Coordinates of C-alpha atoms in Angstrom, one line a residue:
X899 CA -73.6 117.6 -68.2
X900 CA -77.3 116.8 -67.7
X901 CA -78.0 114.5 -64.8
X902 CA -81.3 112.9 -64.2
X903 CA -82.4 111.0 -61.1
X904 CA -84.0 107.7 -61.6
X905 CA -86.2 106.6 -58.8
X906 CA -86.5 102.8 -58.2
X907 CA -88.3 100.9 -55.5
X908 CA -86.0 99.9 -52.7
X909 CA -86.0 97.1 -50.2
X910 CA -88.5 97.9 -47.5
X911 CA -90.4 100.4 -49.6
X912 CA -93.7 101.4 -48.1
X913 CA -96.7 100.6 -50.3
X914 CA -99.6 103.0 -50.4
X915 CA -101.9 100.2 -51.3
X916 CA -104.0 98.6 -48.6
X917 CA -102.9 95.0 -47.8
X918 CA -105.2 92.3 -49.1
X919 CA -107.9 91.4 -46.6
X920 CA -107.9 87.9 -45.2
X921 CA -111.1 86.1 -44.1
X922 CA -111.5 85.9 -40.3
X923 CA -112.5 82.6 -38.9
X924 CA -115.8 82.6 -36.9
X925 CA -113.9 81.2 -33.9
X926 CA -111.4 84.1 -33.7
X927 CA -113.1 85.7 -30.7
X928 CA -114.1 82.5 -29.0
X929 CA -112.4 80.8 -26.1
X930 CA -110.2 78.1 -27.6
X931 CA -111.2 75.8 -24.8
X932 CA -114.7 75.6 -26.3
X933 CA -113.3 73.6 -29.2
X934 CA -111.5 71.0 -27.0
X935 CA -114.1 69.3 -24.8
X936 CA -113.0 66.7 -22.3
X937 CA -114.7 63.5 -23.5
X938 CA -117.7 63.0 -25.7
X939 CA -120.5 62.2 -23.3
X940 CA -122.6 64.2 -20.8
X941 CA -121.7 67.9 -20.6
X942 CA -119.1 67.5 -23.3
X943 CA -121.9 66.9 -25.8
X944 CA -123.4 70.4 -25.2
X945 CA -119.9 71.9 -25.5
X946 CA -119.3 70.0 -28.8
X947 CA -122.7 71.3 -30.1
X948 CA -121.8 74.9 -29.1
X949 CA -118.4 74.7 -30.8
X950 CA -120.0 73.2 -34.0
X951 CA -122.6 76.0 -34.0
X952 CA -119.8 78.6 -34.1
X953 CA -118.3 76.9 -37.2
X954 CA -121.7 76.4 -38.9
X955 CA -122.7 80.1 -38.3
X956 CA -121.1 80.9 -41.7
X957 CA -117.4 80.6 -41.1
X958 CA -115.6 81.5 -44.3
X959 CA -112.7 79.1 -43.5
X960 CA -114.8 76.1 -42.4
X961 CA -113.8 73.9 -45.4
X962 CA -110.1 74.8 -45.1
X963 CA -110.2 74.2 -41.4
X964 CA -111.9 70.8 -41.8
X965 CA -109.4 69.7 -44.5
X966 CA -106.5 70.7 -42.2
X967 CA -108.0 68.7 -39.3
X968 CA -108.4 65.6 -41.6
X969 CA -104.8 66.0 -42.9
X970 CA -103.3 66.4 -39.4
X971 CA -105.5 64.0 -37.4
X972 CA -106.6 66.8 -35.0
X973 CA -108.5 66.4 -31.8
X974 CA -111.4 68.6 -30.9
X975 CA -113.9 70.5 -33.0
X976 CA -112.6 71.7 -36.4
X977 CA -114.5 72.8 -39.4
X978 CA -117.9 72.0 -37.9
X979 CA -116.9 68.4 -37.1
X980 CA -115.8 66.5 -34.0
X981 CA -113.3 63.6 -33.9
X982 CA -116.1 61.0 -34.4
X983 CA -117.4 62.9 -37.5
X984 CA -114.0 63.0 -39.0
X985 CA -113.4 59.3 -38.4
X986 CA -116.6 58.5 -40.1
X987 CA -115.6 60.7 -43.1
X988 CA -112.3 58.9 -43.4
X989 CA -113.9 55.5 -43.2
X990 CA -116.4 56.5 -46.0
X991 CA -113.6 57.8 -48.1
X992 CA -111.6 54.6 -47.7
X993 CA -114.6 52.5 -48.6
X994 CA -115.2 54.5 -51.8
X995 CA -111.5 54.2 -52.7
X996 CA -111.5 50.4 -52.3

């Protein structure tokens, strides 16, 4: 009797291929508090500008981040915009749709 062994992948098999690389957000190494200023006047304006600069420095996820903030109604700085910026964007979009 001739027996041959058939090898098939099994659950939990270890791949020798490298996992796909995911883009890293520009804010990954920043203090999260930077993106959530208290207020929008005085010293908070400088903090908002610094947070936006991180996003605008070439973050590969800026558009995705912004869209998520618009969808969820986030507070703070997301995708290079603050809450006032996003409110203006939503008002403009609503006027165009009307």
